[in-house]
Short mmCIF file of C-alpha atoms in Angstrom, two decimals:
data_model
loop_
_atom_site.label_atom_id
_atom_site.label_comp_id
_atom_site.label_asym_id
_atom_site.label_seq_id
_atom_site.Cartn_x
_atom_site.Cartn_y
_atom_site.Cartn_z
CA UNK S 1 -80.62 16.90 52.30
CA UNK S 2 -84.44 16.31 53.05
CA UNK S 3 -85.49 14.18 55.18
CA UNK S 4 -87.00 10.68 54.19
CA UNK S 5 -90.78 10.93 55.32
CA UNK S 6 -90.46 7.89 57.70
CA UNK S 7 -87.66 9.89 59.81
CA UNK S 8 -90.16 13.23 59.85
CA UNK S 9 -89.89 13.86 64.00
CA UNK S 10 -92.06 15.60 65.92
CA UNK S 11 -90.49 18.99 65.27
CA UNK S 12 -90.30 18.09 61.21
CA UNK S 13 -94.40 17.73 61.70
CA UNK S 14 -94.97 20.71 63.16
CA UNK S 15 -93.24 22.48 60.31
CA UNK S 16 -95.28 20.43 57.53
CA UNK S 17 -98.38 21.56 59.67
CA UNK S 18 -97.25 25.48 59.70
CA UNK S 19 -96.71 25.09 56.02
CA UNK S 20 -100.00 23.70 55.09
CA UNK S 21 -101.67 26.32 57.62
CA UNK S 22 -99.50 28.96 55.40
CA UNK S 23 -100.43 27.54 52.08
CA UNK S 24 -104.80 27.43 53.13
CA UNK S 25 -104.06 30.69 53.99
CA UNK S 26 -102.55 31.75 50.95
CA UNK S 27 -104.60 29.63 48.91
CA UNK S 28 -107.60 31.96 50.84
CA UNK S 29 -105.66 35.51 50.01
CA UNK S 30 -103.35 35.41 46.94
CA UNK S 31 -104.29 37.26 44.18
CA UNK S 32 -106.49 35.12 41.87
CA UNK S 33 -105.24 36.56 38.50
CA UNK S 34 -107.57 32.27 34.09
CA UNK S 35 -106.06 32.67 31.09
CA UNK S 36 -108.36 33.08 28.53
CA UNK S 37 -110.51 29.93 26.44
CA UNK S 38 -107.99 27.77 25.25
CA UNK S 39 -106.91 28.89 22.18
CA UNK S 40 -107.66 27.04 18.89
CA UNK S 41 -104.57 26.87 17.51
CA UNK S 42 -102.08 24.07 17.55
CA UNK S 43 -98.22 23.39 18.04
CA UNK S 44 -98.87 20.93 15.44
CA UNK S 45 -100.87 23.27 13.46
CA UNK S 46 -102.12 27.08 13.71
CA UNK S 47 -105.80 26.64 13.89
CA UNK S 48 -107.67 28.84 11.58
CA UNK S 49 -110.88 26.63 10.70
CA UNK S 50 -114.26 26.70 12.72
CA UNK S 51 -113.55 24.83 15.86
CA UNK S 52 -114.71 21.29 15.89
CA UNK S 53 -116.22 19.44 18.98
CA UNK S 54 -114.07 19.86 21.81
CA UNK S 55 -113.90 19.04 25.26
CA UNK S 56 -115.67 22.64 26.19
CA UNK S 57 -117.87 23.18 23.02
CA UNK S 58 -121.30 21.17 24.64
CA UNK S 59 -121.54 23.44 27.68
CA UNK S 60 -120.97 27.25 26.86
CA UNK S 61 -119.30 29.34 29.34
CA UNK S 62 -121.33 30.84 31.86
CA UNK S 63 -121.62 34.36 32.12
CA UNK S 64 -119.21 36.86 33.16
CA UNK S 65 -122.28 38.95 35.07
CA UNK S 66 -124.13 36.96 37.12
CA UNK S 67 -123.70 35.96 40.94
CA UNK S 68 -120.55 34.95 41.84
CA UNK S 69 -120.85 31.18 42.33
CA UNK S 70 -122.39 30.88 38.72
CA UNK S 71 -120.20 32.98 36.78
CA UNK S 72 -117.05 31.75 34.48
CA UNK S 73 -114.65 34.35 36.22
CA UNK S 74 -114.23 35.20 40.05
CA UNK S 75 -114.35 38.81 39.26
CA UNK S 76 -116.94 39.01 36.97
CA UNK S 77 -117.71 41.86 34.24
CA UNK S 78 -115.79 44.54 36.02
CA UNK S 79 -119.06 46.78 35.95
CA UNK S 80 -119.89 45.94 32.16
CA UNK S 81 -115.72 47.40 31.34
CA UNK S 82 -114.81 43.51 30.53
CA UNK S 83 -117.51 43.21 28.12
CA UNK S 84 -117.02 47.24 26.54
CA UNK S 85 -113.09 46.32 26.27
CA UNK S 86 -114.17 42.28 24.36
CA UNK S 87 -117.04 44.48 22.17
CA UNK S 88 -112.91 46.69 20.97
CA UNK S 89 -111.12 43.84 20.58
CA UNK S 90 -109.20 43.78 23.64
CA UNK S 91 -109.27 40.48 26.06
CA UNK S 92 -107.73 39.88 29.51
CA UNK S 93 -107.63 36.78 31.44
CA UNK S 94 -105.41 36.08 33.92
CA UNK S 95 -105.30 32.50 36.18
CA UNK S 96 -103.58 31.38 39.61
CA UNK S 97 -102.61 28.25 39.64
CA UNK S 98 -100.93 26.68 42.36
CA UNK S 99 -99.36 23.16 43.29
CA UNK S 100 -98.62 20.72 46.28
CA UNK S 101 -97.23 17.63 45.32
CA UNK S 102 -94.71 14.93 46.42
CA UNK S 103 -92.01 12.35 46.21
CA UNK S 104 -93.91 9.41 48.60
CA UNK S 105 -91.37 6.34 47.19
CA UNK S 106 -88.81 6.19 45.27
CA UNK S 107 -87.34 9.38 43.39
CA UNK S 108 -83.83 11.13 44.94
CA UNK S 109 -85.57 12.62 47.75
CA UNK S 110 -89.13 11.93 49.53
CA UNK S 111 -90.95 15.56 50.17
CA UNK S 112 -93.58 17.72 48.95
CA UNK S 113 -93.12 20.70 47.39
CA UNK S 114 -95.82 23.77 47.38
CA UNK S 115 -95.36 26.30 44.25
CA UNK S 116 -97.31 27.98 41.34
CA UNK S 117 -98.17 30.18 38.39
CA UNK S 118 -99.61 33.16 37.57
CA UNK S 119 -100.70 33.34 33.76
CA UNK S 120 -101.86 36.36 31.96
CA UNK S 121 -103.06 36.52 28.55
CA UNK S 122 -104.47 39.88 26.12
CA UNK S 123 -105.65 38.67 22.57
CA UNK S 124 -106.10 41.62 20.43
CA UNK S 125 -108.92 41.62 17.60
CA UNK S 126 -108.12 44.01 14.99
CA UNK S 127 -111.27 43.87 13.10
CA UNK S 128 -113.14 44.38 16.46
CA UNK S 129 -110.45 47.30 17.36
CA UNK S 130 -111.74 48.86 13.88
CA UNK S 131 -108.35 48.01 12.03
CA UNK S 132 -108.45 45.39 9.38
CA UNK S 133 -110.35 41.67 9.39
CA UNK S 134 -108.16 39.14 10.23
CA UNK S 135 -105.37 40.84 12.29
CA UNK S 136 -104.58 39.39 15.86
CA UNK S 137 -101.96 39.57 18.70
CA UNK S 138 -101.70 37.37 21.61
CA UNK S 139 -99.81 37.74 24.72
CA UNK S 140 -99.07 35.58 27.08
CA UNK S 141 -97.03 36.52 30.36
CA UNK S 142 -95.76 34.05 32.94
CA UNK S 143 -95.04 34.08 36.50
CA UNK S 144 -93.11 31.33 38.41
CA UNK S 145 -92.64 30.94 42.03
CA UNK S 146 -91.82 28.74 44.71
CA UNK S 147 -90.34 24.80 44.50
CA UNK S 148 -91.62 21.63 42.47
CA UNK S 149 -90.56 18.11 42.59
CA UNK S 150 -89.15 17.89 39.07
CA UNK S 151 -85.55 17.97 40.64
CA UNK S 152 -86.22 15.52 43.25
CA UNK S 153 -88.70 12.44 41.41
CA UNK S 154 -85.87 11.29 39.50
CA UNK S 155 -87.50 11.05 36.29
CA UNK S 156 -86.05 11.27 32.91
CA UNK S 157 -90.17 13.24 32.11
CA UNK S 158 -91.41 15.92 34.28
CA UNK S 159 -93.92 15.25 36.74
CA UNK S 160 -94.92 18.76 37.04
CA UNK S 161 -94.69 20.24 33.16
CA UNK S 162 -96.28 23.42 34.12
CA UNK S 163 -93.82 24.66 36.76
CA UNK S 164 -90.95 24.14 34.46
CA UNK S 165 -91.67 27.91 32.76
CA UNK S 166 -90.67 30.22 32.60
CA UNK S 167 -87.47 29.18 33.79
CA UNK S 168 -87.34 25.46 35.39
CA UNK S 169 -86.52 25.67 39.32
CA UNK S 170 -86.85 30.07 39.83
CA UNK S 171 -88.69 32.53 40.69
CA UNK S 172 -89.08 34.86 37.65
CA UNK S 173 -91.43 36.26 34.66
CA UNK S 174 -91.21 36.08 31.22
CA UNK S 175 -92.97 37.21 27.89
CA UNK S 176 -93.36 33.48 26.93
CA UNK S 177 -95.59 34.59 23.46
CA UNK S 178 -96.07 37.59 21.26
CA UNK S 179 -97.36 36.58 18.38
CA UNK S 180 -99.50 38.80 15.69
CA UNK S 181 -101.71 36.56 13.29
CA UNK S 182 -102.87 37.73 9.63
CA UNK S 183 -105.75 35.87 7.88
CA UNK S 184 -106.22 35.85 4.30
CA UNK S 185 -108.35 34.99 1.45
CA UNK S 186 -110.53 32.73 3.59
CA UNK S 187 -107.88 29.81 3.15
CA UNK S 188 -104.19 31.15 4.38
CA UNK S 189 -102.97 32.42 7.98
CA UNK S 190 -99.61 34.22 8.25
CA UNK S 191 -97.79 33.98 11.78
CA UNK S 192 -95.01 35.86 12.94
CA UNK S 193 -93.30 36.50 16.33
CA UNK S 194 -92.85 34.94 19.90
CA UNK S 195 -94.89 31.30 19.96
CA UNK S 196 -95.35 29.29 23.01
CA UNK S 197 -94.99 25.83 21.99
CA UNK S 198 -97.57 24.59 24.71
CA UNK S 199 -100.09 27.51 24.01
CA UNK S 200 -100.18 26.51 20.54
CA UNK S 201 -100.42 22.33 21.37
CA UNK S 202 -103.74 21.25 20.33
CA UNK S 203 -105.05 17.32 20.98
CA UNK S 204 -107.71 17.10 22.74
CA UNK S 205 -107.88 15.56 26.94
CA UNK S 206 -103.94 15.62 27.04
CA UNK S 207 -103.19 18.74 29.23
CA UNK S 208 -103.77 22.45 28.04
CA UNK S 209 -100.19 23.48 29.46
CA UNK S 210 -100.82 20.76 32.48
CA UNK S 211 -103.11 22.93 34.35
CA UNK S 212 -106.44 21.37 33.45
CA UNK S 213 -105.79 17.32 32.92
CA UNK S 214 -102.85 15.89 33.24
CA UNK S 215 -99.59 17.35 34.69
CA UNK S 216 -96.91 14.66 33.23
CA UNK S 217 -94.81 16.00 30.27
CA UNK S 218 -94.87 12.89 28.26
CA UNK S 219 -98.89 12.96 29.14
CA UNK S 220 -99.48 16.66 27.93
CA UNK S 221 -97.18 17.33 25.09
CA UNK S 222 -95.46 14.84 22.56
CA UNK S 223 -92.23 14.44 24.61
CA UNK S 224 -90.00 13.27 20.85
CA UNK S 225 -89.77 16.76 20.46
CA UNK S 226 -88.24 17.71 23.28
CA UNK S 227 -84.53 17.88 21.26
CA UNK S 228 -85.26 20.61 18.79
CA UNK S 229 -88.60 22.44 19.58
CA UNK S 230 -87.73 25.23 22.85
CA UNK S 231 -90.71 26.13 24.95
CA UNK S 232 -90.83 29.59 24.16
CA UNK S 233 -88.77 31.65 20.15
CA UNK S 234 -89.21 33.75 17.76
CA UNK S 235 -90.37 31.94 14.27
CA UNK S 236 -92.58 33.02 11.49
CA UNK S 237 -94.95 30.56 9.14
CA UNK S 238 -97.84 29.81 7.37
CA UNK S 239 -101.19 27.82 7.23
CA UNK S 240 -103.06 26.64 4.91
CA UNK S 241 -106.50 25.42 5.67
CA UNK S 242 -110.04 24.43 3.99
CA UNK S 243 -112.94 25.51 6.58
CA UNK S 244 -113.46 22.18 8.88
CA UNK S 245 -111.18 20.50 6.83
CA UNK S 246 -107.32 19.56 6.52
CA UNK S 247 -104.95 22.22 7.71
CA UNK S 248 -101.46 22.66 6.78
CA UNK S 249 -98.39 24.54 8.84
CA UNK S 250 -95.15 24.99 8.24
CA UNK S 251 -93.12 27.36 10.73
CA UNK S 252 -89.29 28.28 11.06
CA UNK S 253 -88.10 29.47 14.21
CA UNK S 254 -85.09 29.99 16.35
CA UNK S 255 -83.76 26.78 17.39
CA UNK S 256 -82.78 28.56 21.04
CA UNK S 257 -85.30 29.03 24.18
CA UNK S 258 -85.71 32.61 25.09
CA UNK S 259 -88.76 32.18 27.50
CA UNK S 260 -87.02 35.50 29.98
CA UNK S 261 -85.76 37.84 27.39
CA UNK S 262 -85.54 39.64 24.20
CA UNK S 263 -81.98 38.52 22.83
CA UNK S 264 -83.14 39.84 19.54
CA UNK S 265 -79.65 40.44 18.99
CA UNK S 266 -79.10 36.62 18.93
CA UNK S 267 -82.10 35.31 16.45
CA UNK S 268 -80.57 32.41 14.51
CA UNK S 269 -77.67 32.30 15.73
CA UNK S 270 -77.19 29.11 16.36
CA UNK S 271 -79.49 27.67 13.16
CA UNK S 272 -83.03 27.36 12.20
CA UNK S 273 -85.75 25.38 13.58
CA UNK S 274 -88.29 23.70 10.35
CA UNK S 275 -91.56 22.16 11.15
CA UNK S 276 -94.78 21.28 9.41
CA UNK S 277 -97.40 19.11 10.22
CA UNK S 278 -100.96 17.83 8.53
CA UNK S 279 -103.90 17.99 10.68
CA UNK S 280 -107.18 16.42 9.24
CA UNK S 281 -110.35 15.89 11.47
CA UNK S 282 -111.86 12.79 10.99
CA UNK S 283 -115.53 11.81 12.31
CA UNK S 284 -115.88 8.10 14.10
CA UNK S 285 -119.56 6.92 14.34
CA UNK S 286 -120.63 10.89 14.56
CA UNK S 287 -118.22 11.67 16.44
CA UNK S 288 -115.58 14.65 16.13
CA UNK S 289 -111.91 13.41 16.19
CA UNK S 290 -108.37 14.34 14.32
CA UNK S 291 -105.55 13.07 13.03
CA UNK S 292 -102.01 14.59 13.04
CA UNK S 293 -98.91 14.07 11.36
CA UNK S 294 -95.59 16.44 11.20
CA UNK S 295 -92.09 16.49 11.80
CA UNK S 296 -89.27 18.52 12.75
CA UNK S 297 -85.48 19.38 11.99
CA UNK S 298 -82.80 21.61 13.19
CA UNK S 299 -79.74 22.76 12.03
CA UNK S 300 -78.42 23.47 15.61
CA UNK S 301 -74.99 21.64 16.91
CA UNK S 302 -76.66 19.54 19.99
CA UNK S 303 -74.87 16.51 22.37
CA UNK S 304 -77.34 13.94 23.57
CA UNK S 305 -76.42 15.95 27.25
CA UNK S 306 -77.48 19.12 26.47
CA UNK S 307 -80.57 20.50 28.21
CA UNK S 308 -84.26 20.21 26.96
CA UNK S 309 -87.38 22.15 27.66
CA UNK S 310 -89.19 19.23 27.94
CA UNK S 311 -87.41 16.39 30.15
CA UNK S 312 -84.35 16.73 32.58
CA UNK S 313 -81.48 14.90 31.09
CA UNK S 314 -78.93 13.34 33.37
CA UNK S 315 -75.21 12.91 32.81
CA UNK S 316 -75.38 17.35 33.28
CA UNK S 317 -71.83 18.42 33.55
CA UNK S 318 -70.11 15.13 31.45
CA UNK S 319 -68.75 15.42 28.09
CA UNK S 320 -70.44 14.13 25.14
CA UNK S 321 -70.09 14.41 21.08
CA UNK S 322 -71.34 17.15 19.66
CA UNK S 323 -73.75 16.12 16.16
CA UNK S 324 -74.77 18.90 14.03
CA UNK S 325 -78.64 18.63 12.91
CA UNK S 326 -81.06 16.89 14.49
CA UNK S 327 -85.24 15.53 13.22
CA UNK S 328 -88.41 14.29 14.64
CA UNK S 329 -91.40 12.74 13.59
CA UNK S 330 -94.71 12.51 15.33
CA UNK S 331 -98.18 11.25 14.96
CA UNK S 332 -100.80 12.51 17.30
CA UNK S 333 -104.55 11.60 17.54
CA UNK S 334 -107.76 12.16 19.49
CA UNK S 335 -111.29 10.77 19.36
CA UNK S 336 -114.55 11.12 21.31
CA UNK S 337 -115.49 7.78 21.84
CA UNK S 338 -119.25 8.73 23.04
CA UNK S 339 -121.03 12.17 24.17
CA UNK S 340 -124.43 11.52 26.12
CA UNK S 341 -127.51 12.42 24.34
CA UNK S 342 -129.15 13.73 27.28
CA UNK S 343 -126.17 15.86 28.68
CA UNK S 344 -123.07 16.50 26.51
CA UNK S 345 -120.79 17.35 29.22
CA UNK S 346 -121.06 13.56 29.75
CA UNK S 347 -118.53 12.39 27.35
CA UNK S 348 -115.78 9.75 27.08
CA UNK S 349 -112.81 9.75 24.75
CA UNK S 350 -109.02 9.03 23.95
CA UNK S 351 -106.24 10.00 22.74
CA UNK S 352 -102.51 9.11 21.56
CA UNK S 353 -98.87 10.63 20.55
CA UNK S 354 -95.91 8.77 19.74
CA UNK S 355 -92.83 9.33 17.88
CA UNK S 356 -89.58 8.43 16.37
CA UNK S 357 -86.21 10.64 15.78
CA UNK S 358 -82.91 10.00 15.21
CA UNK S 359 -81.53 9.01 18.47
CA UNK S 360 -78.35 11.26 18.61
CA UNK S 361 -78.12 13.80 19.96
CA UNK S 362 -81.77 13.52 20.86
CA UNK S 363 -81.69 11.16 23.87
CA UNK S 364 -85.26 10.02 23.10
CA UNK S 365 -85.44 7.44 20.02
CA UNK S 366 -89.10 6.44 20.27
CA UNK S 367 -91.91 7.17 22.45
CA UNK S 368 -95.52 6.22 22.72
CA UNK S 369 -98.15 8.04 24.77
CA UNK S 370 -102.20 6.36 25.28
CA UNK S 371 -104.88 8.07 27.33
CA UNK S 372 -108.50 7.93 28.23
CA UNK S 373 -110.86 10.69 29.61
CA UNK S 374 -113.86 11.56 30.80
CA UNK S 375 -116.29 14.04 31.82
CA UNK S 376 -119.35 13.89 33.79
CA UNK S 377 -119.45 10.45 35.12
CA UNK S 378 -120.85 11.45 38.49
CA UNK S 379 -124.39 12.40 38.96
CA UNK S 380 -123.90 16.16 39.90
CA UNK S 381 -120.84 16.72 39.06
CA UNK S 382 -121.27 17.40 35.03
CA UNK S 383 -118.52 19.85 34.80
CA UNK S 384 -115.54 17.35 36.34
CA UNK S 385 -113.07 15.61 34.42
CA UNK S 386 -110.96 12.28 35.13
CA UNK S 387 -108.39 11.13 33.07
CA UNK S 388 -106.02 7.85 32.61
CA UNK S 389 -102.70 8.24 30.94
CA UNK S 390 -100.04 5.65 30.47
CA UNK S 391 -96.53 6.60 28.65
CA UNK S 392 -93.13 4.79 27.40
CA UNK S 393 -90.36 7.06 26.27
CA UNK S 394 -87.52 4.68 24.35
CA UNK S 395 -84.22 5.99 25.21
CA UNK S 396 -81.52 5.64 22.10
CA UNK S 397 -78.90 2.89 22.54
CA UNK S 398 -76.38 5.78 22.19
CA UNK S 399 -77.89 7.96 25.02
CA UNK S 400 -77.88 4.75 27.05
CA UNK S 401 -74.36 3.60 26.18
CA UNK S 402 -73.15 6.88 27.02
CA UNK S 403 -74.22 6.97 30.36
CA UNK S 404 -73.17 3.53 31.50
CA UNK S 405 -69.51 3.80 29.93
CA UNK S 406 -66.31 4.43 31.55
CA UNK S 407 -66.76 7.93 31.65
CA UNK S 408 -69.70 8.27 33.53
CA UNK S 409 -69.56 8.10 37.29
CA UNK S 410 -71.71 5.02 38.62
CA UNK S 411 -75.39 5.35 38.93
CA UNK S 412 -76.05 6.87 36.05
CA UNK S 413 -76.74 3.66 34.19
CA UNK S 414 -80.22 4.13 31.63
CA UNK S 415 -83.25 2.45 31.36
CA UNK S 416 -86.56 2.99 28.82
CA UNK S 417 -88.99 5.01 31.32
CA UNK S 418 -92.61 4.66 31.55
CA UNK S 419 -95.70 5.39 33.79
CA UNK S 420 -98.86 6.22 34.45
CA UNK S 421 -100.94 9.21 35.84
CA UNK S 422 -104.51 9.14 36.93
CA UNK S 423 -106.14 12.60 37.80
CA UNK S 424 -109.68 14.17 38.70
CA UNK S 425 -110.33 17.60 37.99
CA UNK S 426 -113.32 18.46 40.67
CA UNK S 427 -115.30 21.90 38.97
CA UNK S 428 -116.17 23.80 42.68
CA UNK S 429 -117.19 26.78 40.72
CA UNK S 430 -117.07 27.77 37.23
CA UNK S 431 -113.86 29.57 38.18
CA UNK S 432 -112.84 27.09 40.35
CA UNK S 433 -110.64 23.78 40.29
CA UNK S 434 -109.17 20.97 41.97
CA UNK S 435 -107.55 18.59 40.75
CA UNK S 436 -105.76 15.67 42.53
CA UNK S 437 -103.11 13.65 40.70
CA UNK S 438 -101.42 10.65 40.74
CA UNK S 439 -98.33 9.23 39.53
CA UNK S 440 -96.67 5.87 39.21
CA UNK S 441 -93.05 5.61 37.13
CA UNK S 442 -90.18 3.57 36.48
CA UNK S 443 -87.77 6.03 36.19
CA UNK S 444 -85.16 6.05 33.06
CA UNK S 445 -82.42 6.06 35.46
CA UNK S 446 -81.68 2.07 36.83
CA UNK S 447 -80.32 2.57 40.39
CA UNK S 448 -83.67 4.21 41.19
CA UNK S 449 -86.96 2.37 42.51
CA UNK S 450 -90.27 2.85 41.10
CA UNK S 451 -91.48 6.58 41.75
CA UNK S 452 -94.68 7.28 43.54
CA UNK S 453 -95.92 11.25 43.24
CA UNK S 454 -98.93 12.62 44.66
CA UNK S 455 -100.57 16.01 44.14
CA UNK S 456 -102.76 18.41 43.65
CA UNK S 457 -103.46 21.75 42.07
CA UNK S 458 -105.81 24.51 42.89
CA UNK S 459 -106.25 26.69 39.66
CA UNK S 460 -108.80 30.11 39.95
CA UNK S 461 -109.93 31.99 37.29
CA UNK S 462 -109.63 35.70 37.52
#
């Protein structure tokens, strides 16, 4: 068991201070492999109209030539081979991101934990690769190492979203999406393959995967989903869209997580996974902003017990009933609130999710989820962000009468959770990040005392 941090002795310091000595130094030497732009498509919907305003729209990306303070990746052009490969329709990007964050009061145990990612992504253009118009592939490839506090805070939401994937707690890689696009007629988009769920989440200031804003899974995804929807399937859809106008998704996928391997063998064989969502930007005052409704059901046999993607369940290990189908609904929104005439990377804006579902066998029968970011506030430092997030997940009566019955061991008793999570993400270099982070949560669980995290996270792009 680790040690509380006001019992650390004199040889437990000197082994924090070789550890942070080890992480500068790896922080100095690992291989700095950033995934591409964010992509502008959505979990809620596949974007296939023009982009609208978004948080990186006013300020384009520098260069990829250029000297190496100024331009948007560490390594540059590659001696013009970058651009020649872009110009044929080929696109590499690959990001280090890496973590040190801790448990400072409350949670199970009081440490910090150092770990990180490695994220590679190639998006193929077929019309550039002198196929067809409209044909595209992306790729995205994960790498997880190291530890994270998400066993240790106690909390019902992860405080470190990110390092749950490939596979929450090891070391490992996975093929997390393969997924070939097909535009037609202007006004549909067909989709088939291996979809990331977070990749394709799109609400603006919430997260991008939790390694830009916030790092809190009920902050950077809409956590009522966390039942049905798996991190990483196979599903095929549609979209239909009007060019910056309403969009329209429907997908069916494999109700099963297969973030580490094929199992091809296995597709659907535990049920289908339906969802479909309405996306319709809206304009405030001027102002770019959308709106976002959808929903989700699966035909999977689920207990409230089982494992999600998305949150760590307690009770692991006890027996609960088993229900056979399970839905979601969701409404998600985001609005820039005011951009600065002089200098748009000074902006301001918020942004909301909350849901509702059926309460068993997902654990989660409500949640609500409010933020409020920024960019630019400082004189000088135009490229940072900051970011305020406050979130209450409503656990079902079910979930909570289960775990404070006669056949639960004590301690297990449940609670709504909620929080807050404050970061700033400091922009060193175009390339470069830091972001410190916050966090401040009642956790779901009743025997435990308000949770206290604090972190940071260094992410380079390669």
């Amino acid at each position: 068991m680790k040690q509380p941090l006001s019992y650390v002795g004199l040889g437990s310091i000197l082994a924090t201070r070789a550890r942070l000595a080890a992480i500068a130094l790896m922080l100095i030497i690992s291989p700095v492999v950033s995934r591409a732009d964010p992509p502008d498509y959505g979990q809620e919907t596949i974007s296939t109209a023009s982009t609208t305003m978004s948080e990186t729209t006013p300020t384009p990306a520098s260069p990829l030539s250029g000297a190496i303070l100024e331009r948007s990746k560490l390594t540059g052009d590659w001696w013009d081979v970058r651009d020649t490969l872009s110009s044929r329709g080929f696109a590499l990007d690959v990001s280090l991101t890496q973590f040190y964050q801790g448990v400072v009061a409350g949670g199970n145990e009081r440490d910090f934990e150092y770990g990180g990612k490695l994220d590679y992504y190639l998006n193929f253009d077929g019309a550039k690769a002198g196929l067809w118009p409209g044909l595209s592939l992306t790729m995205h490839v994960e790498t997880r190492y190291g530890e994270d506090v998400n066993d240790i805070e106690g909390m019902l939401a992860f405080a470190n979203f990110n390092m749950a994937f490939p596979k929450a707690g090891k070391t490992g890689t996975g093929v997390t999406a393969l997924k070939l696009t097909q535009s037609l007629f202007d006004h549909v988009l067909l989709i088939a393959g291996k979809i990331n769920t977070l990749d394709d989440f799109r609400l603006n200031f919430t997260g991008r995967n939790g390694l830009e804003r916030f790092m809190n899974s009920a902050i950077v995804a809409n956590i009522i989903n966390g039942r049905t929807i798996p991190y990483s399937t196979y599903g095929a859809g549609f979209a239909l869209f009007e060019k910056e106008g309403p969009e329209f998704t429907f997908l069916a996928r494999d109700p099963d997580n297969h973030p580490t391997a094929a199992d091809l063998n296995e597709l659907f064989a535990h049920g289908v996974l339906l969802t479909g969502s309405f996306r319709l930007p809206v304009t405030f005052n001027g102002l770019a902003g959308t709106q976002v409704i959808g929903g989700g059901w699966s035909s999977r046999h689920y207990t409230s017990l089982d494992p999600s993607s998305w949150e760590n369940i307690p009770g692991q290990g006890l027996v609960a009933p088993e229900e056979s189908g399970s839905w979601a609904l969701y409404y998600n929104f985001d609005q820039y609130l005011w951009v600065s005439s002089s200098n748009t990377n000074t902006w301001l804006g918020i942004f909301g999710m909350s849901g509702l579902s059926d309460g068993n066998p997902n654990s989660v029968r409500w949640n609500v989820t409010f933020g409020v970011s920024a960019g630019g506030l400082i004189p000088g430092r135009e490229r940072d962000t900051c970011g305020l997030g406050y979130f209450h997940i409503g656990l079902s009566d079910n979930f909570k009468d289960l775990l404070s019955g006669p056949s639960a061991p004590p301690g297990l008793a449940q609670r709504d959770e909620q929080g807050v999570e404050l970061y700033y993400n400091a922009t060193f270099t175009p390339w470069c990040h830091l972001t410190a982070d916050l966090q401040i949560a009642q956790p779901s669980t009743k025997r435990l005392d308000t949770t206290v995290l604090l972190g940071s996270r260094l992410k380079i792009d390669f």
